[in-house]
CSV table of C-alpha atoms and ligand atoms in Angstrom, one decimal:
chain,number,residue,atom,x,y,z
A,479,MET,CA,47.9,110.4,-114.8
A,480,ASP,CA,44.5,112.1,-115.3
A,481,VAL,CA,41.4,110.1,-116.0
A,482,ASN,CA,40.0,111.6,-119.2
A,483,THR,CA,36.2,111.0,-119.2
A,484,SER,CA,35.5,112.7,-122.5
A,485,SER,CA,33.1,110.8,-124.7
A,486,PRO,CA,32.9,110.6,-128.6
A,487,SER,CA,29.2,111.0,-128.5
A,488,ASP,CA,26.4,112.0,-126.2
A,489,LEU,CA,25.6,108.3,-125.7
A,490,ASP,CA,29.0,106.9,-124.6
A,491,LEU,CA,31.1,107.7,-121.6
A,492,TRP,CA,34.7,106.5,-121.6
A,493,VAL,CA,37.3,106.4,-118.9
A,494,GLU,CA,40.9,106.5,-120.1
A,495,GLU,CA,44.2,105.5,-118.4
A,496,LEU,CA,46.8,107.7,-119.9
A,497,ILE,CA,50.3,106.1,-120.5
A,498,GLY,CA,52.7,109.0,-120.2
A,499,ASP,CA,51.5,111.7,-122.7
A,500,PHE,CA,51.7,109.4,-125.7
A,501,ALA,CA,49.1,106.6,-125.3
A,502,GLY,CA,46.1,105.5,-123.4
A,503,GLN,CA,43.7,102.7,-122.7
A,504,ARG,CA,40.0,103.4,-122.7
A,505,TYR,CA,37.1,101.6,-121.2
A,506,ARG,CA,33.4,102.3,-122.0
A,507,VAL,CA,31.6,103.1,-118.8
A,508,LEU,CA,28.2,101.8,-118.0
A,509,GLU,CA,28.0,103.1,-114.5
A,510,THR,CA,30.1,105.2,-112.1
A,511,ILE,CA,29.9,103.3,-108.8
A,512,HIS,CA,32.2,105.3,-106.6
A,513,VAL,CA,34.6,108.3,-106.8
A,514,SER,CA,36.4,109.9,-103.8
A,515,GLU,CA,39.5,111.5,-102.7
A,516,THR,CA,40.9,109.4,-99.8
A,517,LYS,CA,43.6,110.6,-97.5
A,518,PHE,CA,46.1,109.1,-100.0
A,519,GLN,CA,44.7,108.9,-103.5
A,520,LYS,CA,41.8,109.4,-105.9
A,521,LEU,CA,39.7,106.2,-105.7
A,522,SER,CA,37.4,105.4,-108.6
A,523,LEU,CA,35.3,102.3,-109.3
A,524,VAL,CA,33.3,102.0,-112.5
A,525,GLU,CA,31.2,99.3,-114.2
A,526,THR,CA,32.5,98.9,-117.8
A,527,ALA,CA,31.1,97.4,-121.0
A,528,GLY,CA,34.0,95.0,-121.6
A,529,HIS,CA,35.9,94.4,-118.3
A,530,GLY,CA,33.3,94.3,-115.6
A,531,LYS,CA,34.0,96.5,-112.6
A,532,VAL,CA,37.4,98.4,-112.9
A,533,LEU,CA,39.2,99.9,-109.8
A,534,PHE,CA,41.3,102.9,-110.4
A,535,LEU,CA,43.7,104.7,-108.0
A,536,ASP,CA,45.0,108.1,-109.1
A,537,GLY,CA,43.8,107.2,-112.6
A,538,LEU,CA,45.7,104.0,-112.9
A,539,VAL,CA,43.9,100.6,-113.3
A,540,MET,CA,44.4,98.5,-110.2
A,541,CYS,CA,42.3,95.6,-111.3
A,542,SER,CA,39.3,94.6,-113.4
A,543,GLU,CA,36.8,91.8,-112.8
A,544,ARG,CA,37.6,90.4,-116.2
A,545,ASP,CA,41.4,89.9,-115.8
A,546,GLU,CA,42.3,90.2,-112.1
A,547,PHE,CA,42.7,86.5,-111.9
A,548,VAL,CA,46.0,86.8,-113.9
A,549,TYR,CA,47.7,89.2,-111.5
A,550,HIS,CA,46.4,87.5,-108.3
A,551,ASP,CA,47.3,84.0,-109.5
A,552,MET,CA,50.8,85.0,-110.3
A,553,ILE,CA,51.6,87.2,-107.3
A,554,ALA,CA,50.4,84.5,-104.9
A,555,HIS,CA,50.8,80.9,-106.3
A,556,VAL,CA,54.3,81.2,-107.8
A,557,PRO,CA,55.9,82.0,-104.4
A,558,MET,CA,53.4,79.7,-102.5
A,559,PHE,CA,54.6,76.7,-104.5
A,560,VAL,CA,58.3,77.7,-104.3
A,561,HIS,CA,58.3,77.8,-100.5
A,562,PRO,CA,58.2,74.2,-99.2
A,563,ASN,CA,55.5,74.8,-96.6
A,564,PRO,CA,54.2,78.4,-96.3
A,565,LYS,CA,52.2,78.9,-93.1
A,566,ASN,CA,52.6,82.6,-92.3
A,567,VAL,CA,52.2,85.1,-95.1
A,568,LEU,CA,52.4,88.9,-95.1
A,569,VAL,CA,50.7,91.0,-97.7
A,570,ILE,CA,51.7,94.7,-98.1
A,571,GLY,CA,49.0,96.7,-99.9
A,572,GLY,CA,46.5,94.5,-101.8
A,573,GLY,CA,43.5,96.6,-100.7
A,574,ASP,CA,41.2,95.0,-103.2
A,575,GLY,CA,41.7,91.7,-101.4
A,576,GLY,CA,42.6,89.5,-104.4
A,577,THR,CA,46.0,88.6,-103.2
A,578,ALA,CA,44.8,87.6,-99.8
A,579,ARG,CA,42.0,85.6,-101.4
A,580,GLU,CA,44.4,83.5,-103.4
A,581,VAL,CA,46.9,83.0,-100.5
A,582,LEU,CA,44.1,81.8,-98.2
A,583,ARG,CA,43.1,79.1,-100.6
A,584,HIS,CA,46.3,77.2,-99.6
A,585,LYS,CA,45.2,74.8,-96.9
A,586,GLY,CA,48.5,74.8,-95.1
A,587,VAL,CA,48.3,78.6,-94.5
A,588,GLU,CA,47.7,79.4,-90.8
A,589,ARG,CA,48.0,83.2,-90.8
A,590,VAL,CA,47.9,86.0,-93.2
A,591,VAL,CA,48.6,89.6,-92.1
A,592,MET,CA,47.5,92.2,-94.7
A,593,VAL,CA,48.8,95.8,-94.2
A,594,GLU,CA,46.9,98.3,-96.3
A,595,ILE,CA,47.5,102.0,-95.8
A,596,ASP,CA,44.1,103.1,-97.2
A,597,GLY,CA,41.0,101.8,-95.4
A,598,GLU,CA,38.7,103.4,-97.9
A,599,VAL,CA,40.1,101.0,-100.7
A,600,VAL,CA,39.1,98.1,-98.5
A,601,GLU,CA,35.7,99.5,-97.6
A,602,VAL,CA,34.8,100.3,-101.2
A,603,CYS,CA,36.0,96.9,-102.5
A,604,ARG,CA,34.2,95.0,-99.7
A,605,GLU,CA,31.0,96.8,-100.7
A,606,HIS,CA,31.3,96.8,-104.5
A,607,PHE,CA,34.1,94.5,-105.7
A,608,LYS,CA,33.0,91.3,-104.1
A,609,GLN,CA,35.0,89.1,-106.5
A,610,THR,CA,38.3,90.1,-104.9
A,611,SER,CA,37.2,91.1,-101.4
A,612,CYS,CA,35.5,87.7,-100.6
A,613,SER,CA,38.1,86.5,-98.1
A,614,PHE,CA,38.3,89.5,-95.7
A,615,ASP,CA,36.2,87.5,-93.1
A,616,ASP,CA,38.5,84.5,-93.2
A,617,PRO,CA,39.5,83.9,-89.5
A,618,ARG,CA,43.2,83.4,-90.5
A,619,LEU,CA,43.4,86.9,-91.9
A,620,GLU,CA,44.5,89.9,-89.8
A,621,LEU,CA,43.8,93.1,-91.7
A,622,ARG,CA,45.8,96.2,-90.5
A,623,ILE,CA,45.1,99.6,-91.9
A,624,GLU,CA,48.5,101.2,-91.6
A,625,ASP,CA,51.6,102.1,-93.6
A,626,GLY,CA,53.4,99.0,-94.7
A,627,VAL,CA,56.8,100.8,-94.5
A,628,LYS,CA,56.2,101.5,-90.8
A,629,TYR,CA,54.9,98.0,-90.1
A,630,MET,CA,57.9,96.3,-91.8
A,631,ALA,CA,60.3,98.5,-89.8
A,632,GLU,CA,58.6,97.7,-86.4
A,633,THR,CA,57.1,94.2,-86.5
A,634,GLN,CA,58.6,91.5,-84.4
A,635,GLU,CA,56.7,88.8,-86.3
A,636,ARG,CA,58.3,86.5,-88.8
A,637,PHE,CA,56.9,85.3,-92.1
A,638,ASP,CA,57.6,82.6,-94.7
A,639,VAL,CA,56.3,84.6,-97.7
A,640,ILE,CA,56.0,88.3,-98.1
A,641,LEU,CA,53.9,89.8,-101.0
A,642,VAL,CA,54.2,93.5,-101.8
A,643,ASP,CA,51.0,94.2,-103.8
A,644,SER,CA,51.5,97.9,-104.0
A,645,THR,CA,50.6,100.7,-106.4
A,646,ASP,CA,53.4,102.1,-108.6
A,647,PRO,CA,56.4,103.8,-106.9
A,648,ILE,CA,54.5,107.1,-106.5
A,649,GLY,CA,53.0,108.7,-103.3
A,650,PRO,CA,52.8,106.4,-100.3
A,651,ALA,CA,54.1,103.4,-102.3
A,652,THR,CA,57.5,105.0,-103.1
A,653,PRO,CA,59.4,103.7,-100.1
A,654,LEU,CA,58.1,100.2,-100.8
A,655,PHE,CA,60.5,100.0,-103.7
A,656,GLY,CA,63.5,101.2,-101.7
A,657,GLU,CA,66.6,99.7,-100.1
A,658,ALA,CA,65.6,100.4,-96.4
A,659,PHE,CA,62.3,98.7,-96.9
A,660,TYR,CA,63.9,95.6,-98.3
A,661,ASN,CA,66.5,95.5,-95.5
A,662,ASN,CA,63.5,95.2,-93.1
A,663,VAL,CA,61.8,92.6,-95.4
A,664,ASN,CA,65.0,90.5,-95.1
A,665,ARG,CA,64.8,90.8,-91.3
A,666,VAL,CA,61.1,89.8,-91.1
A,667,LEU,CA,61.5,86.8,-93.4
A,668,ASN,CA,62.3,83.4,-92.0
A,669,ASP,CA,65.5,81.7,-93.0
A,670,ASP,CA,63.9,79.9,-96.0
A,671,GLY,CA,61.6,82.9,-96.8
A,672,LEU,CA,61.0,84.7,-100.0
A,673,VAL,CA,59.5,88.0,-101.1
A,674,VAL,CA,57.6,88.9,-104.3
A,675,ALA,CA,56.8,92.4,-105.3
A,676,GLN,CA,54.9,94.2,-108.1
A,677,GLY,CA,57.7,94.7,-110.7
A,678,GLU,CA,56.4,97.2,-113.3
A,679,THR,CA,56.6,96.5,-117.0
A,680,PRO,CA,59.7,95.9,-119.2
A,681,PHE,CA,58.2,97.9,-122.0
A,682,TYR,CA,57.6,101.2,-120.4
A,683,GLU,CA,59.5,101.0,-117.1
A,684,ALA,CA,62.7,99.1,-117.9
A,685,ASP,CA,64.8,101.6,-115.9
A,686,ALA,CA,62.5,101.2,-112.9
A,687,GLN,CA,62.8,97.4,-113.2
A,688,ARG,CA,66.6,97.7,-113.0
A,689,LEU,CA,66.4,100.1,-110.1
A,690,ILE,CA,64.1,97.8,-108.1
A,691,LEU,CA,66.5,94.8,-108.6
A,692,GLN,CA,69.5,97.0,-107.7
A,693,ASN,CA,67.7,98.0,-104.4
A,694,LEU,CA,66.8,94.4,-103.7
A,695,SER,CA,70.4,93.2,-104.3
A,696,LYS,CA,71.5,95.2,-101.3
A,697,SER,CA,69.5,92.9,-99.0
A,698,PHE,CA,69.1,89.6,-100.9
A,699,GLY,CA,71.6,87.3,-102.7
A,700,GLN,CA,69.0,85.6,-104.9
A,701,LEU,CA,67.0,87.7,-107.4
A,702,TYR,CA,64.5,86.6,-110.0
A,703,MET,CA,62.0,88.3,-112.3
A,704,TYR,CA,59.0,86.7,-113.9
A,705,ASN,CA,56.3,87.9,-116.3
A,706,TYR,CA,52.6,87.7,-117.0
A,707,ALA,CA,50.3,89.0,-119.6
A,708,ASN,CA,47.0,90.7,-118.8
A,709,LEU,CA,44.4,93.0,-120.3
A,710,CYS,CA,44.4,96.1,-118.2
A,711,TYR,CA,47.9,97.1,-117.3
A,712,PRO,CA,49.6,99.5,-119.8
A,713,GLY,CA,51.2,97.4,-122.5
A,714,GLY,CA,49.7,94.2,-121.2
A,715,PHE,CA,53.0,92.6,-120.3
A,716,TRP,CA,54.2,93.1,-116.7
A,717,SER,CA,56.6,91.5,-114.2
A,718,PHE,CA,57.0,90.5,-110.6
A,719,VAL,CA,60.4,90.5,-108.8
A,720,MET,CA,61.3,87.7,-106.4
A,721,ALA,CA,64.0,87.7,-103.9
A,722,THR,CA,64.9,84.7,-101.7
A,723,LYS,CA,67.2,83.6,-98.9
A,724,GLY,CA,68.3,80.5,-100.9
A,725,LEU,CA,65.2,79.1,-102.6
A,726,CYS,CA,65.2,78.9,-106.4
A,727,PRO,CA,61.8,79.3,-108.2
A,728,MET,CA,62.7,76.7,-110.8
A,729,GLY,CA,65.2,74.3,-109.1
A,730,ASP,CA,63.1,74.2,-105.9
A,731,PHE,CA,59.8,74.0,-107.7
A,732,ASP,CA,58.0,70.6,-107.6
A,733,PRO,CA,55.2,70.6,-110.2
A,734,ALA,CA,53.6,67.6,-108.5
A,735,ARG,CA,52.7,69.9,-105.5
A,736,VAL,CA,50.4,71.9,-107.8
A,737,GLU,CA,48.5,68.8,-108.7
A,738,ALA,CA,48.5,67.5,-105.2
A,739,SER,CA,47.1,70.8,-103.8
A,740,GLY,CA,43.8,70.0,-105.4
A,741,LEU,CA,43.4,73.7,-106.2
A,742,ALA,CA,42.0,74.9,-109.5
A,743,PHE,CA,43.4,78.0,-111.1
A,744,THR,CA,42.5,80.2,-114.1
A,745,TYR,CA,46.0,81.4,-115.2
A,746,TYR,CA,48.5,79.6,-112.9
A,747,ASN,CA,49.7,76.0,-113.6
A,748,ALA,CA,53.0,74.3,-113.5
A,749,ASP,CA,53.7,75.3,-117.1
A,750,THR,CA,52.9,79.0,-116.7
A,751,HIS,CA,54.9,78.9,-113.5
A,752,ARG,CA,58.0,77.8,-115.3
A,753,ALA,CA,57.3,79.8,-118.5
A,754,ALA,CA,56.9,83.0,-116.6
A,755,PHE,CA,60.7,83.0,-115.8
A,756,ALA,CA,61.6,82.8,-119.5
A,757,LEU,CA,62.4,86.4,-120.1
A,758,PRO,CA,62.4,88.0,-123.6
A,759,GLN,CA,65.8,89.0,-124.8
A,760,PHE,CA,65.2,92.8,-124.6
A,761,GLN,CA,64.4,92.4,-120.9
A,762,LYS,CA,67.3,90.1,-120.3
A,763,ASN,CA,69.6,92.7,-122.0
A,764,LYS,CA,68.4,95.3,-119.5
A,765,ILE,CA,68.4,93.3,-116.2
A,766,GLY,CA,69.9,89.9,-116.8
A,767,ASP,CA,73.2,90.7,-115.1
A,768,LEU,CA,71.3,91.3,-111.8
A,769,LEU,CA,69.4,88.0,-111.9
A,770,THR,CA,70.5,84.7,-110.2
A,771,PRO,CA,71.1,81.7,-112.4
A,772,PHE,CA,68.5,78.9,-111.7
A,773,LYS,CA,69.6,75.9,-109.7
A,774,LYS,CA,69.9,72.9,-112.0
B,1003,SAM,N1,47.5,95.1,-108.4
B,1003,SAM,C1,47.7,96.6,-108.3
B,1003,SAM,C2,48.9,97.0,-109.0
B,1003,SAM,O1,49.7,96.2,-109.5
B,1003,SAM,O2,49.1,98.3,-109.2
B,1003,SAM,C3,47.8,96.9,-106.8
B,1003,SAM,C4,46.5,96.7,-106.1
B,1003,SAM,S1,46.3,97.3,-104.5
B,1003,SAM,C5,44.9,98.2,-104.8
B,1003,SAM,C6,47.6,98.5,-104.3
B,1003,SAM,C7,47.4,99.0,-102.8
B,1003,SAM,O3,48.7,99.4,-102.3
B,1003,SAM,C8,46.5,100.2,-102.7
B,1003,SAM,O4,45.3,99.8,-102.1
B,1003,SAM,C9,47.3,101.2,-101.9
B,1003,SAM,O5,46.5,101.9,-101.0
B,1003,SAM,C10,48.3,100.3,-101.2
B,1003,SAM,N2,49.5,101.0,-100.7
B,1003,SAM,C11,50.3,102.0,-101.4
B,1003,SAM,N3,51.3,102.4,-100.6
B,1003,SAM,C12,51.2,101.6,-99.4
B,1003,SAM,C13,51.9,101.6,-98.2
B,1003,SAM,N4,53.0,102.4,-98.0
B,1003,SAM,N5,51.5,100.7,-97.2
B,1003,SAM,C14,50.5,99.9,-97.4
B,1003,SAM,N6,49.7,99.9,-98.5
B,1003,SAM,C15,50.1,100.8,-99.5
């Protein structure tokens, strides 16, 4: 989608994320910090009047200072509190660093491998988006600049939790939503492992959500979807998909662990964990037949 930088007056500059050809979300720009064409995508970082710094890739909002806590809380802490004792975590994508930041807050984590295809995203965020890139120097983190598809096919390592924090299924991210990739995810996960992936939005991408679950169902017997609301993703109501080798995000979730962790969150808590899995009926009508009933 193009980034439309037209402005209604000489004084204001706006950047717009177009939603198809029928809608858009605009942000008033105070300063353009970085714009470049990387090997993989157009990378833009702007300072905005209402959302702090906003990172765009190919004209799509990746994260904003104002609301990144929502996405990064929910992609990381829901699976980290479902797994009984996550020590080894793999992040695919996540170039801004927010997902790795949240995972590394868990004291029991011994190793995080983060596989990001575009080193320029990491460099620009390290320099200008400190809020999300603050954990890149954590000694437990191994950052690999390579294709996550290739890594997943070749690694001999095993992980407790895998988080696929990728862009939408276009360009280099396309295979990250496919059957072959998830076959490899299943191989790389330990026996009680689970994977969470960026799951698009039930409003604008209901068909894509169904396809993602259908692809996952070829490799995993337990499938779940959970939702969150944020400011900057089109429609403001998005999902994650979760696939496990047996764990249930509700039946195997012990809310007391959240309290006992001593961690403070901004969006996540035991209530938002459970509420996130309560899907609206229109979404259930579309994908409910592919989801696994919760353990009692
Ligand atoms: N939270 C954002 C969202 O939901 O769209 C994603 C944030 S993060 C910036 C997405 C990252 O996925 C980008 O840095 C992009 O370079 C990376 N990516 C895309 N395809 C990839 C691949 N095949 N392997 C590894 N990283 C990939």
